[in-house]
Every structure is written in structure tokens, then in C-alpha cells.
């Protein structure tokens, strides 16, 4: 029989040969009792020969047969006792010997490894299941939160924009701040939705031939407002002869919106942003260059990690939750694109987006 320790410091039979089913199902023994308790306490196998009932350490099971010889072997893995392995004879055969104990010890050590690995595997399975449940709950929360926030936010943006156009003086300045704060909140909500779509595989990719220059102008129609308020100069250099890109128009818009918004955010007032595109072989490369704060060379890959910003001070100064660039790169991967960056501290940065050419 194989007896394993449970959380209550008890031994129960998990597997047996030659024992009645009711004995297997109902046997429950304290870990410090009987021959099993002795073997566990001393961490060594016990061999009993002759009339084992005379040995005070031996606790017989409720059986009709008389045990003639027995071995009780503790199963130990990395100094942890997992249980015991019992083997007994009820016939008048030759009793067990030290050689039998040695053989059983070898088998027992392998059994202990297998049992411990099975335990670890169950723990990993349970942890993975819990993580899966938590991930689902997180995904559902993001979906519900984004849905519930979008409607009132749209109303705030619409009325604030109308009031901003009609207001003058200090009131107009206050309304500008309201619109900017609402736009920032909208950007965070959009990032939450995009993140959920990527994680759940719901992001739909519809490839088509897309005009890069048109998409850039559509992005600037929204992001250019903040740049204008900061006194930034945005220039665009896209040749008329540039081939079309074979990509998803909506995803491309989101990626460029993230890259250009990022440039506007980290470029000081009065700075410059330059957007260019050219053909390189069978690829199109779009670059967004700014005169912002720059990024240390050893951080150029880290900035594409989720929720990462180069320093906590930047998060406090510029806001955001550190998702924009991570989402942009993951979305670029969905459409066969690639994003990377070059930068020098205090001299600005250039972000590159490479796409398949039509």
C-alpha cells in the first residue's frame, strides 16, 4: 500500500494491491502512530520478521490474515516526508531480507520523485487556472470600464469643445484644459480597449492597400490640436510617388496616432516634429522625429514594455500609464510591421515603423 500525508498530518491509502476496498477507503492514521509513524520519525525503512504482532511498533490493519513479514519504507524527497510504502506477506513464505529493503529503497526513491513532481505539476496547474481566471476577470473589467466611460466622456468632450469655441478670455483657457484632460482620458480608455483586443485575440486584421499620406493627415487632424497649443511645429515629407502600404487602415491609424501623440507629449513647447516616409525595397518606412527629451540608449527596448516609463518622474510630469508604445509594437506585429527607435538624451528621438509595400 502507498500511504501519503495529508494537510492534517494524517496518512491515508492512495493506492493498494491485495487490500479490501473498504480498508483502502476507510484507513486513516496519525503520522506518529504505528510502524509508519516509527519509519517517518526515524526516516529509515523498517523490516519486521516472524510474528510481527509481538512488535509494539506494529499496527495491524483490520484483516483476517496474519502478517508474517513486512517492510515500511518512508518516501522522502528533498528532506520532505511524503508518506510511506508498505509491503507485507501473509503466507508462510521466506521473510523479507535486507536485500529486499535495498531494492524497495531504490524503487521508493523513484516513487518519491514521481510523487513530488506530480504534486508540483498539480500546484502549477492550479496556479495557472487561477491566473487564467484572474486574466479573464481583468479583461472583463477593462471591457466594462471602457464601455461605461466612453459615453459620458463623449458628452464631456462635445460640450467642452462647443463652449471652448464660444468662450473668450480666462474661461477659454480653463476650457482648453478641460478638453486636454478629457482627450488624455480618452487616450487611456482607447489603450485599455486595444490591450484587451490584443490579449483576447479579438483584434480583427483587414489587410488592404492604404495611402500613408492620407492616414498621416487624418491622425494630425486630431493630435495636431495639442501640438498647436504647445507651439510645436509639425512638418510632413511624404513623396507623391510613394507606393501604397498593404496593411490594416484602422490599426495603422492607431499606431501612428500613438507614435505622433508620444512625440507631442515628450517634446517641449516650441519644439519640432517631423514625419517622413520612404520606400526601402519591398517595405515602406515611416519615421516620426522629435526634438524632445530623448531616451537613454539602454532604455530603447524597455520603452516598448507594458506600463514602462524611463523614470517615475516622467510619469508624474507627462502623465500616461505607459501602454502606448507597447500597444503600438504589438499591433504592428499583427500587420506584419516592425517598430524600433533611435534616440539621444536631450536631442530628441526618432521612431520607425516598417510596413509591407502593396
Short mmCIF file of C-alpha atoms in Angstrom, two decimals:
data_model
loop_
_atom_site.label_atom_id
_atom_site.label_comp_id
_atom_site.label_asym_id
_atom_site.label_seq_id
_atom_site.Cartn_x
_atom_site.Cartn_y
_atom_site.Cartn_z
CA UNK A 1 0.00 0.00 0.00
CA UNK A 2 1.03 3.59 -0.67
CA UNK A 3 0.09 5.93 2.17
CA UNK A 4 0.51 9.69 1.75
CA UNK A 5 0.47 12.51 4.26
CA UNK A 6 -2.39 14.99 4.04
CA UNK A 7 -2.65 18.52 5.37
CA UNK A 8 -3.90 17.27 8.75
CA UNK A 9 -0.73 15.26 9.39
CA UNK A 10 -2.59 12.02 8.70
CA UNK A 11 -1.75 9.05 6.50
CA UNK A 12 -4.35 7.77 4.04
CA UNK A 13 -4.07 4.97 1.50
CA UNK A 14 -3.86 6.31 -2.05
CA UNK A 15 -3.12 3.05 -3.81
CA UNK A 16 -3.00 -0.60 -2.75
CA UNK A 17 -2.78 -4.15 -4.03
CA UNK A 18 -4.20 -7.07 -2.05
CA UNK A 19 -6.25 -4.98 0.38
CA UNK A 20 -10.07 -4.93 0.53
CA UNK A 21 -11.63 -1.77 -0.98
CA UNK A 22 -13.28 -0.81 2.32
CA UNK A 23 -9.89 -0.91 4.07
CA UNK A 24 -8.35 1.29 1.38
CA UNK A 25 -11.24 3.76 1.58
CA UNK A 26 -11.53 4.00 5.36
CA UNK A 27 -7.95 3.74 6.66
CA UNK A 28 -6.81 6.96 8.27
CA UNK A 29 -3.86 7.01 10.63
CA UNK A 30 -1.98 9.69 12.50
CA UNK A 31 1.52 10.20 11.17
CA UNK A 32 3.11 9.50 14.55
CA UNK A 33 1.39 6.15 15.13
CA UNK A 34 2.35 2.55 14.39
CA UNK A 35 5.15 1.28 12.24
CA UNK A 36 4.52 4.06 9.70
CA UNK A 37 4.95 6.66 12.40
CA UNK A 38 8.18 4.99 13.53
CA UNK A 39 9.56 4.93 9.96
CA UNK A 40 8.63 8.59 9.42
CA UNK A 41 10.10 9.73 12.73
CA UNK A 42 13.42 7.91 12.21
CA UNK A 43 13.44 8.49 8.42
CA UNK A 44 14.60 4.95 7.73
CA UNK A 45 12.96 1.74 6.45
CA UNK A 46 11.73 -0.79 8.98
CA UNK A 47 11.78 -4.57 8.35
CA UNK A 48 9.71 -6.91 10.52
CA UNK A 49 10.07 -10.68 10.54
CA UNK A 50 8.41 -13.55 12.37
CA UNK A 51 5.33 -12.87 14.44
CA UNK A 52 5.15 -9.14 13.85
CA UNK A 53 2.17 -8.79 16.17
CA UNK A 54 4.60 -9.04 19.08
CA UNK A 55 6.34 -5.83 17.96
CA UNK A 56 4.72 -2.90 19.82
CA UNK A 57 5.52 -0.58 16.91
CA UNK A 58 3.36 -2.53 14.51
CA UNK A 59 -0.24 -1.50 13.96
CA UNK A 60 -2.10 -4.26 12.07
CA UNK A 61 -4.90 -3.45 9.72
CA UNK A 62 -8.31 -4.97 10.30
CA UNK A 63 -7.65 -8.12 8.29
CA UNK A 64 -8.23 -11.81 8.84
CA UNK A 65 -4.79 -12.88 7.67
CA UNK A 66 -1.80 -12.86 9.94
CA UNK A 67 1.14 -10.78 8.68
CA UNK A 68 4.27 -12.92 8.58
CA UNK A 69 6.77 -10.32 7.35
CA UNK A 70 6.61 -6.63 6.48
CA UNK A 71 8.60 -3.63 5.27
CA UNK A 72 7.66 0.01 5.86
CA UNK A 73 9.64 2.48 3.80
CA UNK A 74 9.40 6.28 4.27
CA UNK A 75 9.18 8.22 0.99
CA UNK A 76 11.43 11.27 1.28
CA UNK A 77 12.05 13.94 -1.35
CA UNK A 78 14.38 16.89 -0.68
CA UNK A 79 14.15 16.26 3.07
CA UNK A 80 10.35 16.27 2.99
CA UNK A 81 8.46 13.12 4.00
CA UNK A 82 5.66 12.45 1.53
CA UNK A 83 4.34 9.22 3.02
CA UNK A 84 5.25 5.54 3.36
CA UNK A 85 5.34 2.46 1.17
CA UNK A 86 4.15 -0.72 2.92
CA UNK A 87 4.64 -4.30 1.74
CA UNK A 88 3.68 -7.40 3.71
CA UNK A 89 3.39 -11.17 3.40
CA UNK A 90 0.64 -13.19 4.96
CA UNK A 91 1.78 -16.63 3.79
CA UNK A 92 4.49 -18.84 5.25
CA UNK A 93 6.99 -17.71 2.62
CA UNK A 94 10.55 -16.67 3.30
CA UNK A 95 10.54 -13.40 5.22
CA UNK A 96 11.79 -10.20 3.68
CA UNK A 97 15.53 -9.60 3.83
CA UNK A 98 17.85 -6.62 3.87
CA UNK A 99 18.30 -7.13 0.12
CA UNK A 100 14.54 -6.69 -0.32
CA UNK A 101 14.76 -3.47 1.67
CA UNK A 102 17.55 -2.16 -0.55
CA UNK A 103 15.60 -2.94 -3.72
CA UNK A 104 12.46 -1.34 -2.30
CA UNK A 105 14.50 1.72 -1.26
CA UNK A 106 15.63 2.22 -4.85
CA UNK A 107 12.06 1.91 -6.10
CA UNK A 108 10.85 4.13 -3.26
CA UNK A 109 13.25 6.94 -4.13
CA UNK A 110 11.97 6.93 -7.71
CA UNK A 111 8.40 6.87 -6.43
CA UNK A 112 9.13 9.86 -4.18
CA UNK A 113 10.48 11.84 -7.14
CA UNK A 114 7.42 10.96 -9.23
CA UNK A 115 5.04 11.88 -6.40
CA UNK A 116 6.76 15.19 -5.76
CA UNK A 117 6.75 16.03 -9.46
CA UNK A 118 3.06 15.18 -9.63
CA UNK A 119 2.40 17.47 -6.66
CA UNK A 120 4.35 20.30 -8.26
CA UNK A 121 2.50 19.77 -11.52
CA UNK A 122 -0.86 19.96 -9.74
CA UNK A 123 0.21 23.17 -7.99
CA UNK A 124 1.31 24.67 -11.30
CA UNK A 125 -1.97 23.62 -12.91
CA UNK A 126 -3.96 25.20 -10.08
CA UNK A 127 -1.87 28.39 -10.23
CA UNK A 128 -2.30 28.57 -14.00
CA UNK A 129 -6.05 28.06 -13.65
CA UNK A 130 -6.20 30.86 -11.10
CA UNK A 131 -4.16 33.14 -13.35
CA UNK A 132 -6.49 32.33 -16.23
CA UNK A 133 -9.50 33.24 -14.10
CA UNK A 134 -7.86 36.48 -12.95
CA UNK A 135 -6.89 37.35 -16.52
CA UNK A 136 -10.48 36.80 -17.63
CA UNK A 137 -11.78 38.99 -14.82
CA UNK A 138 -9.23 41.69 -15.71
CA UNK A 139 -10.26 41.52 -19.36
CA UNK A 140 -13.95 41.77 -18.48
CA UNK A 141 -13.28 44.68 -16.14
CA UNK A 142 -11.39 46.58 -18.84
CA UNK A 143 -14.18 45.95 -21.33
CA UNK A 144 -16.96 47.08 -18.97
CA UNK A 145 -14.99 50.05 -17.65
CA UNK A 146 -14.11 51.27 -21.14
CA UNK A 147 -17.71 50.88 -22.32
CA UNK A 148 -19.15 52.72 -19.32
CA UNK A 149 -16.60 55.55 -19.52
CA UNK A 150 -16.81 56.21 -23.24
CA UNK A 151 -20.39 57.50 -23.34
CA UNK A 152 -20.14 60.18 -20.62
CA UNK A 153 -16.69 61.13 -21.85
CA UNK A 154 -18.02 61.72 -25.37
CA UNK A 155 -20.63 64.08 -23.92
CA UNK A 156 -17.98 65.96 -21.89
CA UNK A 157 -15.75 66.34 -24.94
CA UNK A 158 -18.57 67.50 -27.19
CA UNK A 159 -19.91 70.18 -24.83
CA UNK A 160 -16.46 71.32 -23.73
CA UNK A 161 -15.42 71.77 -27.37
CA UNK A 162 -18.56 73.80 -28.11
CA UNK A 163 -18.05 76.00 -25.05
CA UNK A 164 -14.37 76.45 -25.91
CA UNK A 165 -15.25 77.80 -29.35
CA UNK A 166 -17.70 80.32 -27.89
CA UNK A 167 -15.72 81.36 -24.80
CA UNK A 168 -13.12 84.10 -24.52
CA UNK A 169 -10.51 85.20 -22.02
CA UNK A 170 -9.66 83.18 -18.91
CA UNK A 171 -12.75 80.97 -19.29
CA UNK A 172 -11.49 79.79 -22.66
CA UNK A 173 -8.14 78.87 -21.12
CA UNK A 174 -9.90 76.82 -18.45
CA UNK A 175 -11.99 75.03 -21.08
CA UNK A 176 -8.87 74.23 -23.07
CA UNK A 177 -7.51 72.42 -20.02
CA UNK A 178 -10.80 70.53 -19.66
CA UNK A 179 -10.63 69.39 -23.29
CA UNK A 180 -7.00 68.35 -22.95
CA UNK A 181 -7.75 66.35 -19.79
CA UNK A 182 -10.72 64.68 -21.49
CA UNK A 183 -8.56 63.83 -24.52
CA UNK A 184 -5.97 62.29 -22.22
CA UNK A 185 -8.66 60.19 -20.54
CA UNK A 186 -9.95 59.14 -23.97
CA UNK A 187 -6.44 58.04 -24.94
CA UNK A 188 -6.19 55.89 -21.79
CA UNK A 189 -9.57 54.28 -22.50
CA UNK A 190 -8.57 53.57 -26.10
CA UNK A 191 -5.36 51.93 -24.82
CA UNK A 192 -7.38 49.75 -22.45
CA UNK A 193 -9.63 48.59 -25.29
CA UNK A 194 -6.69 47.93 -27.60
CA UNK A 195 -4.88 45.99 -24.88
CA UNK A 196 -7.91 43.77 -24.30
CA UNK A 197 -8.32 43.11 -28.03
CA UNK A 198 -4.67 42.06 -28.31
CA UNK A 199 -4.75 39.81 -25.24
CA UNK A 200 -8.01 38.10 -26.16
CA UNK A 201 -7.19 37.75 -29.85
CA UNK A 202 -10.21 39.90 -30.77
CA UNK A 203 -8.20 42.39 -32.81
CA UNK A 204 -9.51 41.99 -36.35
CA UNK A 205 -6.97 42.47 -39.14
CA UNK A 206 -8.36 43.55 -42.54
CA UNK A 207 -5.50 43.97 -44.98
CA UNK A 208 -5.89 46.39 -47.88
CA UNK A 209 -3.87 48.90 -49.90
CA UNK A 210 -3.61 52.08 -47.81
CA UNK A 211 -2.35 55.57 -48.64
CA UNK A 212 0.22 56.55 -45.99
CA UNK A 213 -0.08 60.31 -46.59
CA UNK A 214 -3.86 60.24 -46.12
CA UNK A 215 -3.59 58.31 -42.85
CA UNK A 216 -0.96 60.74 -41.50
CA UNK A 217 -3.21 63.72 -42.26
CA UNK A 218 -6.15 62.01 -40.52
CA UNK A 219 -4.03 61.46 -37.42
CA UNK A 220 -2.76 65.05 -37.44
CA UNK A 221 -6.34 66.34 -37.63
CA UNK A 222 -6.73 65.10 -34.04
CA UNK A 223 -3.26 65.12 -32.49
CA UNK A 224 -2.20 68.34 -34.21
CA UNK A 225 -4.50 70.36 -31.94
CA UNK A 226 -2.38 69.69 -28.86
CA UNK A 227 0.83 70.37 -30.80
CA UNK A 228 -0.56 73.72 -31.92
CA UNK A 229 -1.38 74.66 -28.34
CA UNK A 230 2.18 73.83 -27.29
CA UNK A 231 3.56 75.97 -30.11
CA UNK A 232 5.14 72.94 -31.79
CA UNK A 233 5.86 72.86 -35.50
CA UNK A 234 4.89 69.67 -37.35
CA UNK A 235 6.25 69.06 -40.85
CA UNK A 236 5.39 66.16 -43.16
CA UNK A 237 7.53 64.82 -46.00
CA UNK A 238 5.75 62.07 -47.93
CA UNK A 239 6.52 61.97 -51.67
CA UNK A 240 3.57 61.77 -54.06
CA UNK A 241 5.19 58.76 -55.74
CA UNK A 242 5.28 56.73 -52.52
CA UNK A 243 3.69 53.29 -53.10
CA UNK A 244 0.67 52.22 -51.10
CA UNK A 245 1.11 50.10 -47.98
CA UNK A 246 -0.50 46.66 -47.68
CA UNK A 247 -1.86 46.92 -44.16
CA UNK A 248 -4.91 47.42 -41.96
CA UNK A 249 -6.04 51.04 -42.19
CA UNK A 250 -7.58 51.22 -38.70
CA UNK A 251 -4.60 49.58 -36.98
CA UNK A 252 -2.18 51.80 -38.90
CA UNK A 253 -4.14 54.84 -37.72
CA UNK A 254 -3.88 53.69 -34.10
CA UNK A 255 -0.12 53.03 -34.39
CA UNK A 256 0.65 56.40 -36.00
CA UNK A 257 -1.63 58.15 -33.52
CA UNK A 258 0.36 56.60 -30.68
CA UNK A 259 3.76 57.49 -32.18
CA UNK A 260 2.80 61.08 -33.03
CA UNK A 261 1.00 61.67 -29.72
CA UNK A 262 4.06 60.34 -27.93
CA UNK A 263 6.26 62.80 -29.84
CA UNK A 264 3.94 65.70 -28.97
CA UNK A 265 3.85 64.71 -25.29
CA UNK A 266 7.61 64.46 -24.79
CA UNK A 267 8.58 67.44 -26.94
CA UNK A 268 8.70 70.76 -25.05
CA UNK A 269 6.77 73.85 -26.09
CA UNK A 270 8.15 75.42 -29.24
CA UNK A 271 9.78 72.17 -30.34
CA UNK A 272 9.56 70.50 -33.75
CA UNK A 273 8.18 67.17 -35.02
CA UNK A 274 8.99 65.82 -38.45
CA UNK A 275 7.09 62.95 -40.10
CA UNK A 276 8.57 61.32 -43.20
CA UNK A 277 8.03 58.17 -45.26
CA UNK A 278 10.06 56.44 -47.95
CA UNK A 279 10.22 53.17 -49.83
CA UNK A 280 13.01 50.71 -48.99
CA UNK A 281 12.90 47.63 -51.19
CA UNK A 282 9.53 45.97 -50.73
CA UNK A 283 8.90 47.83 -47.47
CA UNK A 284 7.67 51.29 -46.55
CA UNK A 285 9.34 53.04 -43.60
CA UNK A 286 7.62 55.84 -41.71
CA UNK A 287 9.66 57.86 -39.24
CA UNK A 288 8.49 60.27 -36.56
CA UNK A 289 11.30 62.53 -35.34
CA UNK A 290 11.00 64.95 -32.43
CA UNK A 291 13.20 67.41 -30.55
CA UNK A 292 12.06 66.10 -27.17
CA UNK A 293 13.81 64.91 -24.04
CA UNK A 294 15.34 61.84 -25.66
CA UNK A 295 15.82 58.32 -24.31
CA UNK A 296 18.99 56.70 -22.89
CA UNK A 297 20.38 54.04 -25.22
CA UNK A 298 19.99 51.24 -22.67
CA UNK A 299 16.28 52.03 -22.34
CA UNK A 300 15.36 51.90 -26.04
CA UNK A 301 13.90 48.38 -25.81
CA UNK A 302 12.38 48.82 -22.36
CA UNK A 303 10.09 51.62 -23.52
CA UNK A 304 8.13 49.07 -25.58
CA UNK A 305 7.26 47.07 -22.46
CA UNK A 306 3.82 47.45 -20.97
CA UNK A 307 3.39 50.04 -18.20
CA UNK A 308 7.03 51.11 -18.54
CA UNK A 309 8.39 54.64 -18.45
CA UNK A 310 12.04 55.57 -18.29
CA UNK A 311 11.66 57.22 -14.87
CA UNK A 312 8.91 57.77 -12.33
CA UNK A 313 9.47 61.50 -12.66
CA UNK A 314 8.41 61.30 -16.31
CA UNK A 315 5.15 59.60 -15.34
CA UNK A 316 4.44 62.39 -12.86
CA UNK A 317 5.42 65.15 -15.30
CA UNK A 318 3.92 63.86 -18.54
CA UNK A 319 1.15 61.52 -17.33
CA UNK A 320 0.01 58.34 -19.05
CA UNK A 321 0.13 54.71 -17.93
CA UNK A 322 2.95 53.51 -20.17
CA UNK A 323 0.89 51.47 -22.64
CA UNK A 324 1.01 53.44 -25.88
CA UNK A 325 4.31 52.21 -27.31
CA UNK A 326 3.76 48.64 -26.12
CA UNK A 327 0.39 48.50 -27.85
CA UNK A 328 1.82 50.15 -30.97
CA UNK A 329 4.52 47.48 -31.28
CA UNK A 330 2.13 44.58 -30.63
CA UNK A 331 -0.32 45.95 -33.18
CA UNK A 332 2.50 46.40 -35.68
CA UNK A 333 3.31 42.72 -35.28
CA UNK A 334 -0.31 41.88 -36.14
CA UNK A 335 0.00 43.56 -39.55
CA UNK A 336 3.48 42.32 -40.43
CA UNK A 337 5.13 45.55 -39.34
CA UNK A 338 8.05 46.40 -37.09
CA UNK A 339 8.74 49.33 -34.75
CA UNK A 340 12.06 50.47 -33.34
CA UNK A 341 13.61 53.68 -32.06
CA UNK A 342 16.81 55.71 -32.10
CA UNK A 343 17.48 58.48 -29.62
CA UNK A 344 19.94 60.67 -27.79
CA UNK A 345 19.23 62.25 -24.44
CA UNK A 346 18.24 65.94 -24.71
CA UNK A 347 18.50 65.74 -28.52
CA UNK A 348 15.24 64.04 -29.42
CA UNK A 349 14.11 60.67 -30.72
CA UNK A 350 13.12 59.01 -33.98
CA UNK A 351 10.59 56.18 -34.09
CA UNK A 352 10.47 53.96 -37.17
CA UNK A 353 7.54 51.92 -38.48
CA UNK A 354 8.25 49.44 -41.28
CA UNK A 355 5.30 48.06 -43.26
CA UNK A 356 4.82 45.72 -46.24
CA UNK A 357 4.50 47.55 -49.55
CA UNK A 358 1.43 46.90 -51.70
#
